[in-house]
PDB file of C-alpha atoms in Angstrom:
ATOM      1  CA  MET A 522       0.000   0.000   0.000  1.00 42.00           C
ATOM      2  CA  ALA A 523       1.480   3.342  -1.030  1.00 46.00           C
ATOM      3  CA  ASP A 524       2.067   6.006   1.560  1.00 52.00           C
ATOM      4  CA  VAL A 525      -0.108   9.101   1.384  1.00 53.00           C
ATOM      5  CA  MET A 526       1.937  12.163   0.505  1.00 59.00           C
ATOM      6  CA  ALA A 527       1.829  14.820   3.208  1.00 63.00           C
ATOM      7  CA  GLN A 528       0.356  18.125   2.101  1.00 66.00           C
ATOM      8  CA  THR A 529       2.750  21.031   2.555  1.00 72.00           C
ATOM      9  CA  ILE A 530       1.985  24.728   2.307  1.00 73.00           C
ATOM     10  CA  HIS A 531       4.780  27.268   2.407  1.00 74.00           C
ATOM     11  CA  ARG A 532       3.597  29.995   4.719  1.00 74.00           C
ATOM     12  CA  ASP A 533       5.156  33.245   5.806  1.00 76.00           C
ATOM     13  CA  PRO A 534       6.461  32.852   9.406  1.00 79.00           C
ATOM     14  CA  ALA A 535       5.199  36.372  10.088  1.00 82.00           C
ATOM     15  CA  LEU A 536       1.638  35.015  10.043  1.00 80.00           C
ATOM     16  CA  PHE A 537       2.185  33.834  13.613  1.00 80.00           C
ATOM     17  CA  TYR A 538       3.065  37.337  14.827  1.00 83.00           C
ATOM     18  CA  TRP A 539       0.552  39.278  12.724  1.00 87.00           C
ATOM     19  CA  ILE A 540      -2.515  37.006  12.778  1.00 87.00           C
ATOM     20  CA  LEU A 541      -2.454  34.099  15.243  1.00 87.00           C
ATOM     21  CA  PHE A 542      -0.878  35.924  18.164  1.00 90.00           C
ATOM     22  CA  PRO A 543      -2.947  39.164  17.818  1.00 90.00           C
ATOM     23  CA  ILE A 544      -6.245  37.253  17.602  1.00 90.00           C
ATOM     24  CA  THR A 545      -5.407  35.256  20.743  1.00 91.00           C
ATOM     25  CA  VAL A 546      -4.321  38.338  22.705  1.00 93.00           C
ATOM     26  CA  VAL A 547      -7.395  40.329  21.635  1.00 92.00           C
ATOM     27  CA  MET A 548      -9.719  37.475  22.646  1.00 91.00           C
ATOM     28  CA  VAL A 549      -8.101  37.173  26.089  1.00 92.00           C
ATOM     29  CA  LEU A 550      -8.204  40.928  26.692  1.00 92.00           C
ATOM     30  CA  THR A 551     -11.814  41.074  25.501  1.00 91.00           C
ATOM     31  CA  GLY A 552     -12.763  38.356  27.971  1.00 89.00           C
ATOM     32  CA  VAL A 553     -11.070  40.194  30.837  1.00 91.00           C
ATOM     33  CA  LEU A 554     -12.769  43.475  29.900  1.00 90.00           C
ATOM     34  CA  ARG A 555     -16.121  41.695  29.578  1.00 88.00           C
ATOM     35  CA  HIS A 556     -15.691  40.262  33.067  1.00 88.00           C
ATOM     36  CA  TYR A 557     -15.048  43.642  34.683  1.00 88.00           C
ATOM     37  CA  ALA A 558     -17.706  45.429  32.614  1.00 86.00           C
ATOM     38  CA  THR A 559     -20.294  42.801  33.573  1.00 84.00           C
ATOM     39  CA  THR A 560     -19.287  43.155  37.219  1.00 83.00           C
ATOM     40  CA  LEU A 561     -19.714  46.934  37.070  1.00 84.00           C
ATOM     41  CA  LEU A 562     -23.077  46.768  35.281  1.00 80.00           C
ATOM     42  CA  ALA A 563     -24.479  44.028  37.522  1.00 76.00           C
ATOM     43  CA  THR A 564     -27.159  45.162  39.944  1.00 74.00           C
ATOM     44  CA  MET A 565     -27.009  44.007  43.538  1.00 74.00           C
ATOM     45  CA  PRO A 566     -29.860  41.594  44.342  1.00 72.00           C
ATOM     46  CA  LYS A 567     -32.439  42.894  46.741  1.00 75.00           C
ATOM     47  CA  LYS A 568     -32.635  41.398  50.188  1.00 81.00           C
ATOM     48  CA  LEU A 569     -35.497  38.893  50.389  1.00 79.00           C
ATOM     49  CA  THR A 570     -38.049  39.155  53.148  1.00 85.00           C
ATOM     50  CA  LEU A 571     -38.484  36.392  55.713  1.00 89.00           C
ATOM     51  CA  ALA A 572     -41.870  35.433  54.229  1.00 87.00           C
ATOM     52  CA  THR A 573     -40.386  35.112  50.734  1.00 86.00           C
ATOM     53  CA  ILE A 574     -37.520  32.935  51.945  1.00 88.00           C
ATOM     54  CA  ARG A 575     -39.946  30.751  53.921  1.00 90.00           C
ATOM     55  CA  GLU A 576     -42.149  30.310  50.843  1.00 90.00           C
ATOM     56  CA  GLN A 577     -39.209  29.219  48.677  1.00 88.00           C
ATOM     57  CA  ARG A 578     -37.582  26.960  51.252  1.00 91.00           C
ATOM     58  CA  SER A 579     -40.883  25.246  52.067  1.00 92.00           C
ATOM     59  CA  LEU A 580     -41.254  24.043  48.493  1.00 91.00           C
ATOM     60  CA  LEU A 581     -37.622  22.959  48.457  1.00 92.00           C
ATOM     61  CA  ARG A 582     -38.189  21.061  51.694  1.00 94.00           C
ATOM     62  CA  GLY A 583     -40.900  18.967  50.069  1.00 93.00           C
ATOM     63  CA  MET A 584     -38.648  18.148  47.124  1.00 93.00           C
ATOM     64  CA  ASN A 585     -35.840  17.125  49.465  1.00 94.00           C
ATOM     65  CA  LEU A 586     -38.232  14.936  51.445  1.00 94.00           C
ATOM     66  CA  ARG A 587     -39.190  13.016  48.311  1.00 93.00           C
ATOM     67  CA  THR A 588     -35.557  12.664  47.275  1.00 93.00           C
ATOM     68  CA  ASN A 589     -34.257  11.485  50.659  1.00 93.00           C
ATOM     69  CA  ALA A 590     -37.303   9.492  51.770  1.00 92.00           C
ATOM     70  CA  PRO A 591     -35.466   6.128  51.890  1.00 92.00           C
ATOM     71  CA  GLN A 592     -33.090   7.492  54.548  1.00 91.00           C
ATOM     72  CA  LEU A 593     -36.015   8.099  56.947  1.00 92.00           C
ATOM     73  CA  SER A 594     -37.974   5.616  58.981  1.00 89.00           C
ATOM     74  CA  VAL A 595     -41.657   5.096  58.297  1.00 90.00           C
ATOM     75  CA  VAL A 596     -42.724   7.071  61.374  1.00 92.00           C
ATOM     76  CA  ALA A 597     -40.395  10.012  60.625  1.00 93.00           C
ATOM     77  CA  PHE A 598     -41.414  10.161  56.963  1.00 93.00           C
ATOM     78  CA  ASN A 599     -45.146  10.021  57.679  1.00 93.00           C
ATOM     79  CA  ALA A 600     -44.854  12.808  60.258  1.00 94.00           C
ATOM     80  CA  ARG A 601     -43.002  15.084  57.845  1.00 94.00           C
ATOM     81  CA  ARG A 602     -45.300  14.254  54.947  1.00 94.00           C
ATOM     82  CA  THR A 603     -48.445  14.952  56.971  1.00 94.00           C
ATOM     83  CA  TYR A 604     -47.116  18.297  58.144  1.00 95.00           C
ATOM     84  CA  LEU A 605     -46.009  19.459  54.687  1.00 94.00           C
ATOM     85  CA  VAL A 606     -49.086  18.239  52.805  1.00 94.00           C
ATOM     86  CA  GLN A 607     -51.409  19.925  55.287  1.00 94.00           C
ATOM     87  CA  GLY A 608     -49.391  23.129  55.113  1.00 93.00           C
ATOM     88  CA  TYR A 609     -49.361  23.107  51.315  1.00 93.00           C
ATOM     89  CA  LYS A 610     -53.126  22.625  51.097  1.00 92.00           C
ATOM     90  CA  ASP A 611     -53.917  25.255  53.749  1.00 90.00           C
ATOM     91  CA  GLY A 612     -51.589  27.862  52.253  1.00 88.00           C
ATOM     92  CA  MET A 613     -49.554  27.987  55.456  1.00 90.00           C
ATOM     93  CA  PHE A 614     -46.273  28.716  53.648  1.00 90.00           C
ATOM     94  CA  LEU A 615     -47.549  31.330  51.195  1.00 89.00           C
ATOM     95  CA  LYS A 616     -45.919  34.735  51.317  1.00 86.00           C
ATOM     96  CA  ASP A 617     -49.241  36.484  50.781  1.00 83.00           C
ATOM     97  CA  PRO A 618     -52.164  34.173  51.664  1.00 82.00           C
ATOM     98  CA  GLY A 619     -54.659  36.886  50.697  1.00 79.00           C
ATOM     99  CA  ASN A 620     -53.779  36.478  47.002  1.00 76.00           C
ATOM    100  CA  ARG A 621     -54.460  32.746  47.043  1.00 79.00           C
ATOM    101  CA  GLY A 622     -56.570  31.715  44.070  1.00 72.00           C
ATOM    102  CA  LYS A 623     -55.935  34.915  42.163  1.00 72.00           C
ATOM    103  CA  ALA A 624     -54.137  35.098  38.831  1.00 69.00           C
ATOM    104  CA  PRO A 625     -50.380  35.760  39.111  1.00 66.00           C
ATOM    105  CA  ALA A 626     -49.232  39.310  38.552  1.00 65.00           C
ATOM    106  CA  ASN A 627     -48.090  40.401  35.112  1.00 65.00           C
ATOM    107  CA  PRO A 628     -44.280  40.048  34.951  1.00 62.00           C
ATOM    108  CA  MET A 629     -44.065  43.296  32.979  1.00 64.00           C
ATOM    109  CA  THR A 630     -45.494  45.192  35.953  1.00 65.00           C
ATOM    110  CA  ASP A 631     -43.349  43.438  38.557  1.00 64.00           C
ATOM    111  CA  PRO A 632     -40.290  45.560  39.449  1.00 65.00           C
ATOM    112  CA  ALA A 633     -38.277  42.490  40.449  1.00 63.00           C
ATOM    113  CA  ALA A 634     -39.023  40.769  37.131  1.00 65.00           C
ATOM    114  CA  MET A 635     -38.138  43.913  35.207  1.00 71.00           C
ATOM    115  CA  GLU A 636     -34.800  44.128  37.002  1.00 71.00           C
ATOM    116  CA  GLY A 637     -34.087  40.495  36.121  1.00 69.00           C
ATOM    117  CA  MET A 638     -34.878  41.050  32.453  1.00 75.00           C
ATOM    118  CA  MET A 639     -32.751  44.207  32.433  1.00 77.00           C
ATOM    119  CA  GLY A 640     -29.845  42.261  33.925  1.00 73.00           C
ATOM    120  CA  MET A 641     -30.219  39.570  31.258  1.00 77.00           C
ATOM    121  CA  MET A 642     -30.277  42.258  28.562  1.00 81.00           C
ATOM    122  CA  LYS A 643     -27.058  43.759  29.923  1.00 78.00           C
ATOM    123  CA  GLY A 644     -25.408  40.333  29.886  1.00 75.00           C
ATOM    124  CA  ASN A 645     -26.474  39.705  26.282  1.00 80.00           C
ATOM    125  CA  MET A 646     -25.189  43.125  25.282  1.00 82.00           C
ATOM    126  CA  MET A 647     -21.804  42.455  26.889  1.00 81.00           C
ATOM    127  CA  MET A 648     -21.570  39.206  24.907  1.00 82.00           C
ATOM    128  CA  MET A 649     -22.835  40.341  21.517  1.00 85.00           C
ATOM    129  CA  VAL A 650     -21.271  43.779  21.074  1.00 87.00           C
ATOM    130  CA  PRO A 651     -17.586  42.776  21.580  1.00 86.00           C
ATOM    131  CA  GLN A 652     -17.937  39.627  19.487  1.00 85.00           C
ATOM    132  CA  THR A 653     -19.610  41.534  16.656  1.00 88.00           C
ATOM    133  CA  VAL A 654     -16.765  44.068  16.600  1.00 90.00           C
ATOM    134  CA  ILE A 655     -14.059  41.373  16.709  1.00 89.00           C
ATOM    135  CA  MET A 656     -15.819  39.342  14.013  1.00 86.00           C
ATOM    136  CA  GLY A 657     -15.894  42.351  11.705  1.00 88.00           C
ATOM    137  CA  TRP A 658     -12.241  43.119  12.464  1.00 90.00           C
ATOM    138  CA  ILE A 659     -11.147  39.577  11.564  1.00 87.00           C
ATOM    139  CA  ASN A 660     -13.263  39.484   8.393  1.00 85.00           C
ATOM    140  CA  ALA A 661     -11.840  42.831   7.275  1.00 86.00           C
ATOM    141  CA  PHE A 662      -8.141  42.137   7.878  1.00 86.00           C
ATOM    142  CA  PHE A 663      -7.538  38.380   8.270  1.00 84.00           C
ATOM    143  CA  ALA A 664     -10.130  36.620   6.085  1.00 80.00           C
ATOM    144  CA  GLY A 665      -8.821  33.791   3.907  1.00 80.00           C
ATOM    145  CA  PHE A 666      -5.507  33.175   5.743  1.00 84.00           C
ATOM    146  CA  VAL A 667      -4.316  29.679   6.681  1.00 84.00           C
ATOM    147  CA  ILE A 668      -2.269  30.211   9.809  1.00 83.00           C
ATOM    148  CA  MET A 669      -1.369  26.826  11.333  1.00 84.00           C
ATOM    149  CA  LYS A 670      -1.467  23.059  10.955  1.00 82.00           C
ATOM    150  CA  LEU A 671      -2.536  20.732  13.720  1.00 83.00           C
ATOM    151  CA  PRO A 672       0.009  18.002  14.593  1.00 82.00           C
ATOM    152  CA  PHE A 673      -2.588  15.200  14.799  1.00 82.00           C
ATOM    153  CA  PRO A 674      -4.916  13.675  12.178  1.00 82.00           C
ATOM    154  CA  LEU A 675      -8.609  14.524  12.024  1.00 82.00           C
ATOM    155  CA  THR A 676     -11.618  13.256  10.126  1.00 82.00           C
ATOM    156  CA  ILE A 677     -13.247  15.156   7.290  1.00 82.00           C
ATOM    157  CA  ARG A 678     -16.115  16.224   9.575  1.00 82.00           C
ATOM    158  CA  PHE A 679     -13.833  18.806  11.201  1.00 82.00           C
ATOM    159  CA  LYS A 680     -13.165  20.571   7.895  1.00 81.00           C
ATOM    160  CA  SER A 681     -16.087  22.990   8.112  1.00 78.00           C
ATOM    161  CA  MET A 682     -15.170  23.861  11.694  1.00 78.00           C
ATOM    162  CA  LEU A 683     -11.433  24.390  11.154  1.00 81.00           C
ATOM    163  CA  GLN A 684     -11.442  26.008   7.712  1.00 80.00           C
ATOM    164  CA  SER A 685     -14.133  28.675   7.878  1.00 79.00           C
ATOM    165  CA  GLY A 686     -13.571  31.326   5.222  1.00 74.00           C
ATOM    166  CA  VAL A 687     -11.298  29.102   3.107  1.00 79.00           C
ATOM    167  CA  ALA A 688     -13.350  27.618   0.255  1.00 69.00           C
ATOM    168  CA  THR A 689     -11.105  24.748  -0.865  1.00 76.00           C
ATOM    169  CA  ARG A 690     -12.062  21.083  -1.131  1.00 76.00           C
ATOM    170  CA  ASP A 691      -8.564  19.568  -1.418  1.00 78.00           C
ATOM    171  CA  LEU A 692      -6.971  21.290   1.597  1.00 81.00           C
ATOM    172  CA  ASP A 693      -5.971  18.930   4.395  1.00 79.00           C
ATOM    173  CA  VAL A 694      -8.398  19.038   7.292  1.00 83.00           C
ATOM    174  CA  ARG A 695      -5.572  19.725   9.766  1.00 84.00           C
ATOM    175  CA  TRP A 696      -4.989  23.228   8.407  1.00 85.00           C
ATOM    176  CA  VAL A 697      -6.698  25.964  10.452  1.00 86.00           C
ATOM    177  CA  SER A 698      -7.931  29.265   9.027  1.00 86.00           C
ATOM    178  CA  SER A 699      -7.836  32.592  10.839  1.00 86.00           C
ATOM    179  CA  LEU A 700     -11.630  32.720  11.219  1.00 85.00           C
ATOM    180  CA  SER A 701     -11.718  29.211  12.680  1.00 87.00           C
ATOM    181  CA  TRP A 702      -8.943  30.148  15.102  1.00 88.00           C
ATOM    182  CA  TYR A 703     -11.195  32.943  16.327  1.00 87.00           C
ATOM    183  CA  PHE A 704     -14.035  30.476  17.004  1.00 85.00           C
ATOM    184  CA  LEU A 705     -11.673  28.052  18.747  1.00 86.00           C
ATOM    185  CA  ASN A 706     -10.532  30.871  21.026  1.00 87.00           C
ATOM    186  CA  LEU A 707     -14.117  31.960  21.587  1.00 83.00           C
ATOM    187  CA  PHE A 708     -15.133  28.603  23.073  1.00 82.00           C
ATOM    188  CA  GLY A 709     -11.771  27.295  24.311  1.00 84.00           C
ATOM    189  CA  LEU A 710     -10.347  29.970  26.613  1.00 86.00           C
ATOM    190  CA  GLN A 711     -12.255  28.939  29.737  1.00 84.00           C
ATOM    191  CA  SER A 712      -9.127  27.553  31.426  1.00 86.00           C
ATOM    192  CA  VAL A 713      -7.221  30.769  30.717  1.00 87.00           C
ATOM    193  CA  PHE A 714      -9.989  32.902  32.187  1.00 88.00           C
ATOM    194  CA  ILE A 715     -10.187  30.661  35.270  1.00 87.00           C
ATOM    195  CA  PHE A 716      -6.435  31.046  35.736  1.00 88.00           C
ATOM    196  CA  ILE A 717      -6.582  34.851  35.387  1.00 88.00           C
ATOM    197  CA  LEU A 718      -9.937  35.713  36.953  1.00 86.00           C
ATOM    198  CA  GLY A 719     -10.839  32.690  39.081  1.00 83.00           C
ATOM    199  CA  ASN A 720     -13.658  30.183  38.827  1.00 81.00           C
ATOM    200  CA  ASP A 721     -16.463  32.701  39.294  1.00 76.00           C
ATOM    201  CA  ASN A 722     -15.860  34.864  36.234  1.00 79.00           C
ATOM    202  CA  ALA A 723     -18.092  36.444  33.600  1.00 74.00           C
ATOM    203  CA  ALA A 724     -15.545  36.280  30.782  1.00 68.00           C
ATOM    204  CA  ASN A 725     -16.548  32.975  29.242  1.00 65.00           C
ATOM    205  CA  GLN A 726     -19.418  33.097  26.767  1.00 57.00           C
ATOM    206  CA  MET A 727     -20.513  29.479  27.243  1.00 54.00           C
ATOM    207  CA  SER A 728     -20.836  29.839  31.008  1.00 58.00           C
ATOM    208  CA  GLN A 729     -22.969  32.957  30.581  1.00 56.00           C
ATOM    209  CA  GLN A 730     -25.238  31.196  28.109  1.00 55.00           C
ATOM    210  CA  MET A 731     -25.661  28.242  30.473  1.00 55.00           C
ATOM    211  CA  SER A 732     -26.453  30.503  33.406  1.00 55.00           C
ATOM    212  CA  GLN A 733     -29.091  32.323  31.362  1.00 51.00           C
ATOM    213  CA  MET A 734     -30.667  29.082  30.181  1.00 50.00           C
ATOM    214  CA  ASN A 735     -30.736  27.772  33.761  1.00 51.00           C
ATOM    215  CA  PRO A 736     -31.403  30.775  35.996  1.00 45.00           C
ATOM    216  CA  GLY A 737     -32.274  28.593  38.975  1.00 45.00           C
ATOM    217  CA  ALA A 738     -28.684  27.371  39.140  1.00 43.00           C
ATOM    218  CA  ALA A 739     -27.415  30.927  39.173  1.00 40.00           C
ATOM    219  CA  GLY A 740     -29.064  31.649  42.509  1.00 41.00           C
ATOM    220  CA  ALA A 741     -32.460  32.828  41.358  1.00 45.00           C
ATOM    221  CA  GLY A 742     -35.578  32.191  43.399  1.00 51.00           C
ATOM    222  CA  MET A 743     -37.655  29.044  43.246  1.00 60.00           C
ATOM    223  CA  PHE A 744     -40.587  30.937  41.708  1.00 64.00           C
ATOM    224  CA  GLN A 745     -40.031  32.644  38.384  1.00 65.00           C
ATOM    225  CA  PRO A 746     -42.184  35.595  37.231  1.00 61.00           C
ATOM    226  CA  GLY A 747     -45.679  34.517  36.238  1.00 63.00           C
ATOM    227  CA  GLN A 748     -45.695  31.318  38.318  1.00 77.00           C
ATOM    228  CA  ASP A 749     -48.362  30.669  40.942  1.00 82.00           C
ATOM    229  CA  PRO A 750     -46.791  29.464  44.229  1.00 86.00           C
ATOM    230  CA  ASP A 751     -50.102  28.016  45.431  1.00 88.00           C
ATOM    231  CA  LYS A 752     -50.381  25.730  42.383  1.00 89.00           C
ATOM    232  CA  MET A 753     -46.798  24.596  42.859  1.00 90.00           C
ATOM    233  CA  PHE A 754     -47.515  23.814  46.513  1.00 92.00           C
ATOM    234  CA  LEU A 755     -50.608  21.813  45.597  1.00 92.00           C
ATOM    235  CA  SER A 756     -48.653  19.913  42.948  1.00 92.00           C
ATOM    236  CA  GLU A 757     -45.921  19.086  45.467  1.00 93.00           C
ATOM    237  CA  ALA A 758     -48.551  17.967  47.991  1.00 93.00           C
ATOM    238  CA  GLU A 759     -49.967  15.562  45.409  1.00 94.00           C
ATOM    239  CA  ASN A 760     -46.480  14.215  44.693  1.00 93.00           C
ATOM    240  CA  LEU A 761     -45.924  13.555  48.391  1.00 93.00           C
ATOM    241  CA  GLU A 762     -49.294  11.853  48.802  1.00 93.00           C
ATOM    242  CA  VAL A 763     -48.750   9.356  45.986  1.00 93.00           C
ATOM    243  CA  LEU A 764     -45.158   8.590  47.006  1.00 92.00           C
ATOM    244  CA  GLU A 765     -44.653   4.973  48.114  1.00 90.00           C
ATOM    245  CA  HIS A 766     -42.186   5.059  50.973  1.00 89.00           C
ATOM    246  CA  TRP A 767     -39.543   2.445  51.600  1.00 89.00           C
ATOM    247  CA  CYS A 768     -36.656   2.534  54.033  1.00 89.00           C
ATOM    248  CA  ILE A 769     -33.135   1.307  53.387  1.00 89.00           C
ATOM    249  CA  LEU A 770     -33.000   0.005  56.966  1.00 84.00           C
ATOM    250  CA  SER A 771     -36.004  -2.277  56.557  1.00 83.00           C
ATOM    251  CA  GLY A 772     -34.940  -5.829  57.383  1.00 82.00           C
ATOM    252  CA  VAL A 773     -31.342  -4.787  57.952  1.00 81.00           C
ATOM    253  CA  GLU A 774     -30.909  -7.359  60.749  1.00 84.00           C
ATOM    254  CA  GLU A 775     -31.969 -10.256  58.548  1.00 86.00           C
ATOM    255  CA  ARG A 776     -29.758  -9.059  55.682  1.00 83.00           C
ATOM    256  CA  LEU A 777     -26.768  -8.693  58.001  1.00 83.00           C
ATOM    257  CA  LEU A 778     -27.230 -12.168  59.490  1.00 84.00           C
ATOM    258  CA  ALA A 779     -27.708 -13.667  56.018  1.00 85.00           C
ATOM    259  CA  SER A 780     -24.398 -12.194  54.843  1.00 83.00           C
ATOM    260  CA  ILE A 781     -22.400 -13.717  57.727  1.00 79.00           C
TER     261      ILE A 781
END
């Protein structure tokens, strides 16, 4: 079987200093500036009232009871379930029991919801504006350049990802264009930002997108704008009522003696 001839392209060594290195430095500096700009534009969350915290934690307590039910004895589980189900049905844990049964408030008229949407808009602006400017800068000055070759083989499926802006069918898939190097830096600098700014940073675009898609993980409340806490309590009460309890300690003596 004949050996496949390696594809060689004679490139100017100055491409490293005038294209690859500037794009990398600009992406790192943009991430650092985005982190500090996001920190400055972020609004401090308002202090929650005791009734609001109690309402949120009560729902979370029911979820934790269902999750950790096997670790409790039958008597302990039934006592907790009876207390929570009765409280959910009676509206004991509601922040404002007088609004029970009424339609939830319009999120557009809720100041807290408006502040949350404004914060999300600021985050999107801090992601889109710098990337739009950098994308235009690269397309204007560095479009069509092949700047480096990867030292390991790749399949043909990586060609569209690594050779953006270079419309050639016969070019080896290991060659990387300047536009593709920008995208690789855009999604691959998380470790650099963690090293410079720490784990809790706002420089990485993927982490910001994940936090916006999952606001509950970012420290938001249990109840999002437009949700009815009473309906969520009633739903959790129904989940607790239909739960079939079993205990991991049931018959532990017989199992221990059988294993000896």
